[in-house]
CSV table of C-alpha atoms in Angstrom, one decimal:
chain,number,residue,atom,x,y,z
A,1,MET,CA,0.0,0.0,0.0
A,2,HIS,CA,1.2,3.5,-0.9
A,3,VAL,CA,0.0,6.9,-0.1
A,4,ILE,CA,0.9,10.2,-1.8
A,5,GLU,CA,1.7,13.4,0.0
A,6,LEU,CA,0.8,16.6,-1.9
A,7,ASN,CA,2.2,20.0,-1.3
A,8,GLU,CA,-0.9,22.0,-2.2
A,9,HIS,CA,0.7,25.3,-2.2
A,10,TRP,CA,3.1,24.2,-5.0
A,11,CYS,CA,0.8,22.0,-7.1
A,12,LYS,CA,-0.6,23.8,-10.1
A,13,GLY,CA,-2.9,21.0,-11.2
A,14,CYS,CA,-1.2,20.4,-14.6
A,15,ARG,CA,-2.2,16.7,-14.7
A,16,VAL,CA,1.2,15.5,-15.9
A,17,CYS,CA,1.2,12.9,-13.0
A,18,VAL,CA,-2.3,11.8,-13.9
A,19,PHE,CA,-1.8,10.9,-17.6
A,20,HIS,CA,1.7,9.4,-17.0
A,21,CYS,CA,0.6,7.0,-14.2
A,22,PRO,CA,1.3,3.5,-15.6
A,23,THR,CA,-1.3,1.9,-13.3
A,24,ARG,CA,-3.9,4.7,-13.7
A,25,SER,CA,-4.4,5.0,-10.0
A,26,LEU,CA,-4.4,8.8,-9.9
A,27,ARG,CA,-7.2,11.2,-10.9
A,28,ILE,CA,-8.1,14.8,-10.7
A,29,ALA,CA,-10.1,15.5,-7.6
A,30,SER,CA,-13.4,17.6,-7.7
A,31,ARG,CA,-12.4,19.7,-4.7
A,32,PHE,CA,-10.4,22.9,-4.9
A,33,THR,CA,-7.1,23.7,-3.2
A,34,MET,CA,-6.3,27.2,-1.7
A,35,ARG,CA,-4.8,28.2,-5.1
A,36,GLY,CA,-8.1,27.4,-6.8
A,37,ILE,CA,-7.0,24.4,-8.8
A,38,HIS,CA,-8.1,20.7,-8.8
A,39,PRO,CA,-5.3,18.7,-7.2
A,40,PRO,CA,-4.5,15.0,-8.1
A,41,GLU,CA,-5.6,12.3,-5.7
A,42,LEU,CA,-4.9,8.7,-5.3
A,43,VAL,CA,-8.1,6.7,-5.9
A,44,GLU,CA,-6.8,3.1,-6.3
A,45,ALA,CA,-4.4,2.8,-3.5
A,46,GLU,CA,-4.2,-1.0,-4.0
A,47,ARG,CA,-3.4,-0.6,-7.6
A,48,CYS,CA,-0.5,1.8,-7.0
A,49,ASN,CA,2.7,-0.1,-7.2
A,50,GLY,CA,5.0,2.7,-5.8
A,51,CYS,CA,7.0,3.2,-9.1
A,52,ARG,CA,7.4,6.9,-8.1
A,53,LEU,CA,7.0,8.1,-11.7
A,54,CYS,CA,4.6,10.8,-10.6
A,55,GLU,CA,7.1,12.0,-8.0
A,56,LEU,CA,9.9,12.1,-10.6
A,57,LEU,CA,7.8,13.7,-13.4
A,58,CYS,CA,6.3,16.4,-11.2
A,59,PRO,CA,7.5,19.8,-12.5
A,60,ASP,CA,6.7,21.5,-9.2
A,61,PHE,CA,8.2,19.1,-6.6
A,62,ALA,CA,4.7,18.7,-5.2
A,63,ILE,CA,4.1,14.9,-5.0
A,64,THR,CA,5.9,12.5,-2.7
A,65,VAL,CA,5.1,8.7,-2.7
A,66,MET,CA,5.4,7.0,0.5
A,67,GLU,CA,4.8,3.4,1.7
A,68,ALA,CA,2.0,3.2,4.2
A,69,VAL,CA,3.2,1.3,7.3
A,70,SER,CA,0.8,-0.1,9.8
A,71,VAL,CA,1.2,1.4,13.3
A,72,ASN,CA,0.6,-2.0,15.0
A,73,ALA,CA,3.2,-3.9,13.0
B,1,MET,CA,28.0,5.2,-13.6
B,2,SER,CA,27.7,2.0,-11.7
B,3,GLY,CA,24.9,0.6,-9.6
B,4,LEU,CA,21.3,1.7,-9.3
B,5,LEU,CA,20.3,5.2,-8.5
B,6,LYS,CA,19.3,5.5,-4.8
B,7,LEU,CA,16.7,8.2,-4.7
B,8,LYS,CA,15.6,10.1,-1.8
B,9,THR,CA,12.0,11.3,-1.7
B,10,ALA,CA,11.0,14.6,-3.3
B,11,ALA,CA,10.2,16.0,0.1
B,12,GLU,CA,13.9,15.4,1.3
B,13,LEU,CA,15.1,16.8,-2.0
B,14,ARG,CA,13.2,20.1,-1.7
B,15,GLN,CA,14.3,20.5,1.9
B,16,THR,CA,17.9,20.3,0.9
B,17,TYR,CA,18.1,22.1,-2.5
B,18,LEU,CA,15.3,24.6,-3.0
B,19,ARG,CA,14.6,28.1,-2.0
B,20,HIS,CA,11.1,27.8,-0.5
B,21,GLU,CA,10.4,31.5,-0.7
B,22,MET,CA,10.6,31.3,-4.5
B,23,PHE,CA,7.9,28.7,-4.8
B,24,PRO,CA,5.5,27.9,-6.4
B,25,THR,CA,7.2,28.1,-9.8
B,26,ILE,CA,5.9,30.5,-12.5
B,27,PHE,CA,5.9,27.9,-15.2
B,28,CYS,CA,2.7,27.2,-17.3
B,29,ASP,CA,0.8,24.0,-17.1
B,30,GLY,CA,2.4,21.4,-19.2
B,31,CYS,CA,5.8,23.1,-19.3
B,32,GLY,CA,8.7,20.8,-18.7
B,33,LEU,CA,11.1,23.3,-17.2
B,34,GLY,CA,10.4,22.2,-13.7
B,35,ASN,CA,11.3,18.7,-14.7
B,36,VAL,CA,14.7,19.9,-15.9
B,37,LEU,CA,15.3,21.4,-12.5
B,38,ASN,CA,14.0,18.3,-10.9
B,39,TYR,CA,16.4,16.0,-12.9
B,40,THR,CA,19.4,18.4,-12.2
B,41,LEU,CA,18.8,18.2,-8.5
B,42,TRP,CA,18.5,14.4,-8.5
B,43,ALA,CA,21.8,14.3,-10.4
B,44,LEU,CA,23.4,16.6,-7.9
B,45,ASP,CA,22.1,14.5,-5.1
B,46,GLU,CA,23.5,11.3,-6.8
B,47,LEU,CA,26.9,12.9,-7.0
B,48,GLN,CA,26.6,14.5,-3.5
B,49,LEU,CA,28.0,17.8,-4.7
B,50,ASP,CA,28.7,20.5,-2.2
B,51,LEU,CA,26.2,23.2,-2.9
B,52,ASP,CA,28.6,25.8,-1.4
B,53,ARG,CA,31.1,24.9,-4.2
B,54,THR,CA,28.5,24.9,-7.0
B,55,VAL,CA,27.4,28.0,-9.0
B,56,PHE,CA,24.4,28.2,-11.2
B,57,VAL,CA,24.5,30.7,-14.1
B,58,SER,CA,21.7,31.6,-16.4
B,59,GLY,CA,20.8,34.2,-19.0
B,60,ILE,CA,17.4,35.5,-19.9
B,61,GLY,CA,14.3,33.5,-20.6
B,62,CYS,CA,11.8,31.1,-19.1
B,63,SER,CA,14.7,28.5,-18.7
B,64,SER,CA,16.9,31.1,-17.0
B,65,ARG,CA,14.6,31.5,-14.1
B,66,LEU,CA,15.7,28.0,-13.0
B,67,SER,CA,18.9,29.2,-11.2
B,68,GLY,CA,16.8,31.3,-8.9
B,69,TYR,CA,15.1,28.3,-7.4
B,70,VAL,CA,18.2,26.5,-6.2
B,71,ASN,CA,19.5,27.2,-2.8
B,72,ALA,CA,23.1,27.8,-4.1
B,73,ASP,CA,25.0,30.8,-5.4
B,74,GLY,CA,23.9,31.9,-8.8
B,75,MET,CA,24.0,34.6,-11.4
B,76,HIS,CA,21.1,35.7,-13.5
B,77,THR,CA,23.0,37.5,-16.3
B,78,THR,CA,22.2,39.5,-19.5
B,79,HIS,CA,20.6,37.9,-22.6
B,80,GLY,CA,22.7,35.3,-24.3
B,81,ARG,CA,25.8,36.0,-22.1
B,82,ALA,CA,25.4,33.3,-19.5
B,83,LEU,CA,28.3,31.3,-21.0
B,84,ALA,CA,30.6,34.3,-21.0
B,85,PHE,CA,29.9,35.0,-17.3
B,86,ALA,CA,30.3,31.3,-16.5
B,87,SER,CA,33.7,31.2,-18.3
B,88,GLY,CA,34.8,34.1,-16.2
B,89,ILE,CA,33.8,32.3,-12.9
B,90,LYS,CA,35.5,29.2,-14.0
B,91,ALA,CA,38.7,31.0,-15.1
B,92,ALA,CA,38.9,32.8,-11.7
B,93,GLN,CA,38.0,29.9,-9.5
B,94,PRO,CA,38.7,26.6,-11.4
B,95,ASP,CA,37.6,24.5,-8.4
B,96,LEU,CA,34.0,25.6,-8.5
B,97,ASN,CA,31.4,23.4,-10.3
B,98,VAL,CA,29.6,25.7,-12.7
B,99,ILE,CA,26.3,24.7,-14.1
B,100,VAL,CA,24.7,26.8,-16.7
B,101,PHE,CA,21.0,26.9,-17.5
B,102,THR,CA,20.2,28.4,-20.8
B,103,GLY,CA,17.5,28.3,-23.4
B,104,ASP,CA,17.5,27.7,-27.1
B,105,GLY,CA,16.9,31.4,-28.0
B,106,ASP,CA,19.3,32.6,-25.2
B,107,GLY,CA,22.1,30.0,-25.8
B,108,SER,CA,22.0,29.4,-29.6
B,109,GLY,CA,20.3,32.6,-30.9
B,110,ILE,CA,21.3,35.7,-29.0
B,111,GLY,CA,24.4,34.0,-27.5
B,112,GLY,CA,25.2,31.7,-30.4
B,113,ASN,CA,28.7,33.2,-30.8
B,114,HIS,CA,29.4,32.6,-27.1
B,115,LEU,CA,28.4,29.0,-27.4
B,116,LEU,CA,30.8,28.4,-30.3
B,117,HIS,CA,33.7,30.0,-28.5
B,118,THR,CA,33.1,28.4,-25.1
B,119,ILE,CA,33.1,25.0,-26.8
B,120,ARG,CA,36.2,25.9,-28.7
B,121,ARG,CA,38.0,26.9,-25.6
B,122,ASN,CA,36.7,23.7,-23.8
B,123,MET,CA,35.8,25.4,-20.6
B,124,ASP,CA,34.9,23.0,-17.8
B,125,LEU,CA,31.2,23.9,-17.7
B,126,THR,CA,28.0,21.8,-17.6
B,127,VAL,CA,25.5,23.5,-19.9
B,128,ILE,CA,21.9,22.4,-19.7
B,129,LEU,CA,20.4,23.9,-22.8
B,130,VAL,CA,16.6,23.8,-22.7
B,131,ASN,CA,15.1,23.6,-26.2
B,132,ASN,CA,11.4,24.5,-26.5
B,133,PHE,CA,11.5,25.6,-30.2
B,134,THR,CA,10.5,29.2,-29.5
B,135,TYR,CA,11.2,32.3,-27.6
B,136,GLY,CA,8.6,31.6,-24.9
B,137,MET,CA,8.9,34.4,-22.4
B,138,THR,CA,8.6,37.2,-25.0
B,139,GLY,CA,5.6,35.8,-26.6
B,140,GLY,CA,6.4,33.0,-29.0
B,141,GLN,CA,8.7,34.5,-31.7
B,142,ALA,CA,10.6,32.1,-34.0
B,143,ALA,CA,13.9,31.0,-32.5
B,144,PRO,CA,16.9,29.4,-34.4
B,145,THR,CA,15.5,26.0,-33.5
B,146,THR,CA,11.9,26.4,-34.6
B,147,PRO,CA,11.1,23.5,-36.9
B,148,ILE,CA,10.5,24.3,-40.6
B,149,ASP,CA,6.9,25.0,-41.6
B,150,SER,CA,5.8,25.7,-38.0
B,151,PHE,CA,3.9,28.8,-36.9
B,152,SER,CA,4.9,31.5,-34.5
B,153,THR,CA,4.1,35.2,-33.9
B,154,THR,CA,6.9,36.2,-36.3
B,155,THR,CA,6.1,33.5,-38.8
B,156,PRO,CA,2.3,33.6,-39.1
B,157,TYR,CA,2.4,31.8,-42.5
B,158,GLY,CA,4.9,29.1,-41.5
B,159,ASN,CA,8.6,29.1,-40.9
B,160,ILE,CA,10.7,28.9,-44.0
B,161,GLU,CA,14.1,28.7,-42.3
B,162,TYR,CA,15.9,25.5,-41.5
B,163,PRO,CA,16.3,24.8,-37.8
B,164,LEU,CA,19.7,24.6,-36.1
B,165,ASP,CA,20.8,21.3,-34.7
B,166,ILE,CA,22.7,22.4,-31.5
B,167,CYS,CA,24.0,19.0,-30.7
B,168,ALA,CA,25.5,18.4,-34.2
B,169,LEU,CA,27.1,21.8,-33.9
B,170,ALA,CA,28.7,21.0,-30.5
B,171,GLN,CA,29.8,17.6,-31.8
B,172,THR,CA,31.5,19.2,-34.8
B,173,LEU,CA,33.3,21.7,-32.5
B,174,GLY,CA,34.6,18.8,-30.5
B,175,ALA,CA,32.8,19.1,-27.2
B,176,PRO,CA,33.7,16.3,-24.9
B,177,TYR,CA,30.2,15.5,-23.8
B,178,VAL,CA,27.1,16.0,-26.0
B,179,ALA,CA,23.7,14.6,-25.2
B,180,ARG,CA,20.1,15.3,-26.0
B,181,TRP,CA,17.1,14.0,-24.0
B,182,MET,CA,13.4,14.4,-23.8
B,183,ILE,CA,11.9,15.0,-20.4
B,184,ASN,CA,9.2,12.3,-20.3
B,185,GLN,CA,11.8,9.6,-19.2
B,186,PRO,CA,13.4,10.6,-15.9
B,187,TYR,CA,16.3,8.3,-15.5
B,188,PRO,CA,18.4,8.9,-18.7
B,189,PRO,CA,18.5,12.7,-18.2
B,190,ILE,CA,19.5,12.2,-14.5
B,191,LYS,CA,22.4,9.9,-15.3
B,192,SER,CA,23.4,12.1,-18.3
B,193,ILE,CA,23.5,15.3,-16.2
B,194,ALA,CA,25.6,13.5,-13.6
B,195,GLN,CA,28.0,12.3,-16.3
B,196,GLY,CA,28.1,15.8,-17.7
B,197,ILE,CA,29.1,17.3,-14.3
B,198,GLN,CA,31.8,14.7,-13.8
B,199,LYS,CA,33.2,15.3,-17.3
B,200,ARG,CA,36.4,17.5,-17.3
B,201,GLY,CA,35.5,19.8,-20.1
B,202,PHE,CA,32.5,21.2,-21.9
B,203,ALA,CA,29.4,19.2,-21.4
B,204,LEU,CA,26.3,20.1,-23.3
B,205,ILE,CA,23.0,18.5,-22.4
B,206,GLU,CA,20.2,19.6,-24.6
B,207,MET,CA,16.7,19.0,-23.0
B,208,LEU,CA,13.6,19.0,-25.3
B,209,VAL,CA,10.9,20.7,-23.3
B,210,PRO,CA,7.3,21.0,-24.4
B,211,CYS,CA,5.9,24.6,-24.5
B,212,PRO,CA,2.1,24.4,-24.9
B,213,THR,CA,1.6,28.1,-24.4
B,214,ALA,CA,3.9,29.8,-26.8
B,215,TYR,CA,4.8,27.0,-29.3
B,216,GLY,CA,2.0,24.4,-29.0
B,217,ARG,CA,-0.9,26.8,-29.1
B,218,ARG,CA,0.0,27.9,-32.6
B,219,ASN,CA,0.9,24.4,-33.9
B,220,GLY,CA,-2.1,22.4,-32.9
B,221,LEU,CA,-0.5,21.0,-29.7
B,222,LYS,CA,-2.3,23.1,-27.2
B,223,GLN,CA,-3.4,20.2,-25.0
B,224,LEU,CA,-0.9,18.8,-22.5
B,225,GLU,CA,-1.5,15.2,-23.5
B,226,THR,CA,-1.2,16.0,-27.2
B,227,ILE,CA,2.1,17.9,-26.9
B,228,TRP,CA,3.7,15.4,-24.5
B,229,GLN,CA,2.6,12.6,-26.8
B,230,TRP,CA,4.0,14.5,-29.9
B,231,TYR,CA,7.4,14.5,-28.2
B,232,ARG,CA,7.1,10.8,-27.4
B,233,GLU,CA,6.3,10.0,-31.0
B,234,HIS,CA,8.8,12.3,-32.7
B,235,THR,CA,11.9,11.3,-30.7
B,236,ILE,CA,14.0,8.2,-31.3
B,237,LEU,CA,17.1,6.8,-29.4
B,238,ILE,CA,20.3,7.2,-31.5
B,239,ASP,CA,21.0,3.4,-31.2
B,240,ASP,CA,17.6,2.6,-32.6
B,241,TYR,CA,18.0,5.2,-35.4
B,242,GLU,CA,21.3,3.8,-36.5
B,243,HIS,CA,19.9,0.2,-36.3
B,244,ILE,CA,17.0,1.2,-38.5
B,245,MET,CA,19.1,3.1,-40.9
B,246,HIS,CA,21.5,0.1,-41.3
B,247,PHE,CA,19.0,-2.8,-41.4
B,248,GLY,CA,15.6,-1.2,-42.0
B,249,SER,CA,13.5,-1.3,-45.2
B,250,PRO,CA,13.2,1.9,-47.2
B,251,GLU,CA,9.7,2.6,-45.8
B,252,GLU,CA,11.0,2.3,-42.2
B,253,ARG,CA,13.9,4.6,-43.0
B,254,ALA,CA,11.5,7.2,-44.7
B,255,ALA,CA,9.4,7.1,-41.5
B,256,LEU,CA,12.4,8.4,-39.5
B,257,HIS,CA,12.6,11.5,-41.7
B,258,ASP,CA,11.2,14.0,-39.2
B,259,THR,CA,12.1,12.4,-35.9
B,260,ILE,CA,14.5,14.0,-33.5
B,261,LYS,CA,17.4,11.7,-32.3
B,262,ILE,CA,18.0,11.6,-28.6
B,263,GLY,CA,20.8,10.0,-26.6
B,264,VAL,CA,24.5,10.5,-25.9
B,265,PHE,CA,26.1,11.7,-29.1
B,266,GLN,CA,29.7,12.3,-28.0
B,267,ASP,CA,31.6,11.1,-24.9
B,268,CYS,CA,35.3,11.5,-25.2
B,269,GLU,CA,38.2,13.1,-23.4
B,270,ARG,CA,39.8,16.4,-24.4
B,271,GLU,CA,42.1,18.5,-22.3
B,272,SER,CA,40.1,21.4,-20.8
B,273,PHE,CA,41.0,25.1,-20.7
B,274,GLU,CA,41.8,24.9,-16.9
B,275,ALA,CA,44.2,22.0,-17.3
B,276,ARG,CA,46.1,23.7,-20.2
B,277,TRP,CA,46.1,27.1,-18.4
B,278,ALA,CA,47.6,25.4,-15.3
B,279,THR,CA,50.3,23.8,-17.4
B,280,LEU,CA,51.1,27.1,-19.2
B,281,VAL,CA,51.4,28.9,-15.8
B,282,GLU,CA,53.9,26.2,-14.6
B,283,GLN,CA,56.0,26.5,-17.9
B,284,VAL,CA,56.3,30.3,-17.9
B,285,LYS,CA,57.0,30.7,-14.2
B,286,LEU,CA,60.2,32.5,-13.4
């Protein structure tokens, strides 16, 4: 399981991460950020394989992919 | 380069290398300039370069804003003269790593003569030349690299001039490291920039960057997906190109007519200006 952390002040909602995602697990959210743009969100957390392509391709250093670790483990 | 790249997370990278007060970036949606900065920082991180001993120099243009985002010493110089200023820095302090961000209009148009003579002198610089086929910041005028028959504000009926192949020029002038990459694959440019920084001598890395606002809008590539896909379809690795040219059928070879070759074109050794200067100083000492 992976999660994405998004820096909402830096993301400009350009969708480069969404259309490059090889597993198609990202999509554009319907909500607005403080900058007035639609940010990407991870919809299929099980499908995401943690390839970090969105993190490497983000022109604004806004996305970080992290592995979700259970607190009880 | 040996071994796999060990990447930090982007959060760690931005803590170390970026000036937070400059963010968010000014670049348009779908522009790849942020990616160029991203790959340069991954390359710096791979080499563990000391930021206090690294200088970023840039000229004027969209691409030249990149030096302002890095938390290192930098110069934002006059139009086209980034290489002249960088040569000065390198001549005065040969132990600094000098990285130049320049654009196609800035580096090959306005400062084309500086490009020629800096390569000829073989200054130990790493030049990341961002090619978006147009003068983006000033409103989309035709640059020396604008492809033939494409539209811009100064060529509203189509460009009739042949474009300049910057990598071929650098190769002819004998630059020790010449490479061209497209930004939609992250790892080759990161490795290439790292090799360029390590190379003692002039390293030219040309990055093809989509410009949907100034170039794409007038050439039917306004949508982000369309312009990034155009670059993916119109670029070919140099190895594949040579393979098809050697073994391919005439139709396959004809299909490569308007594709852009990417890859490392030249990787050789040539004594740099600093090395020759140090030898000369030793020789003529009284």
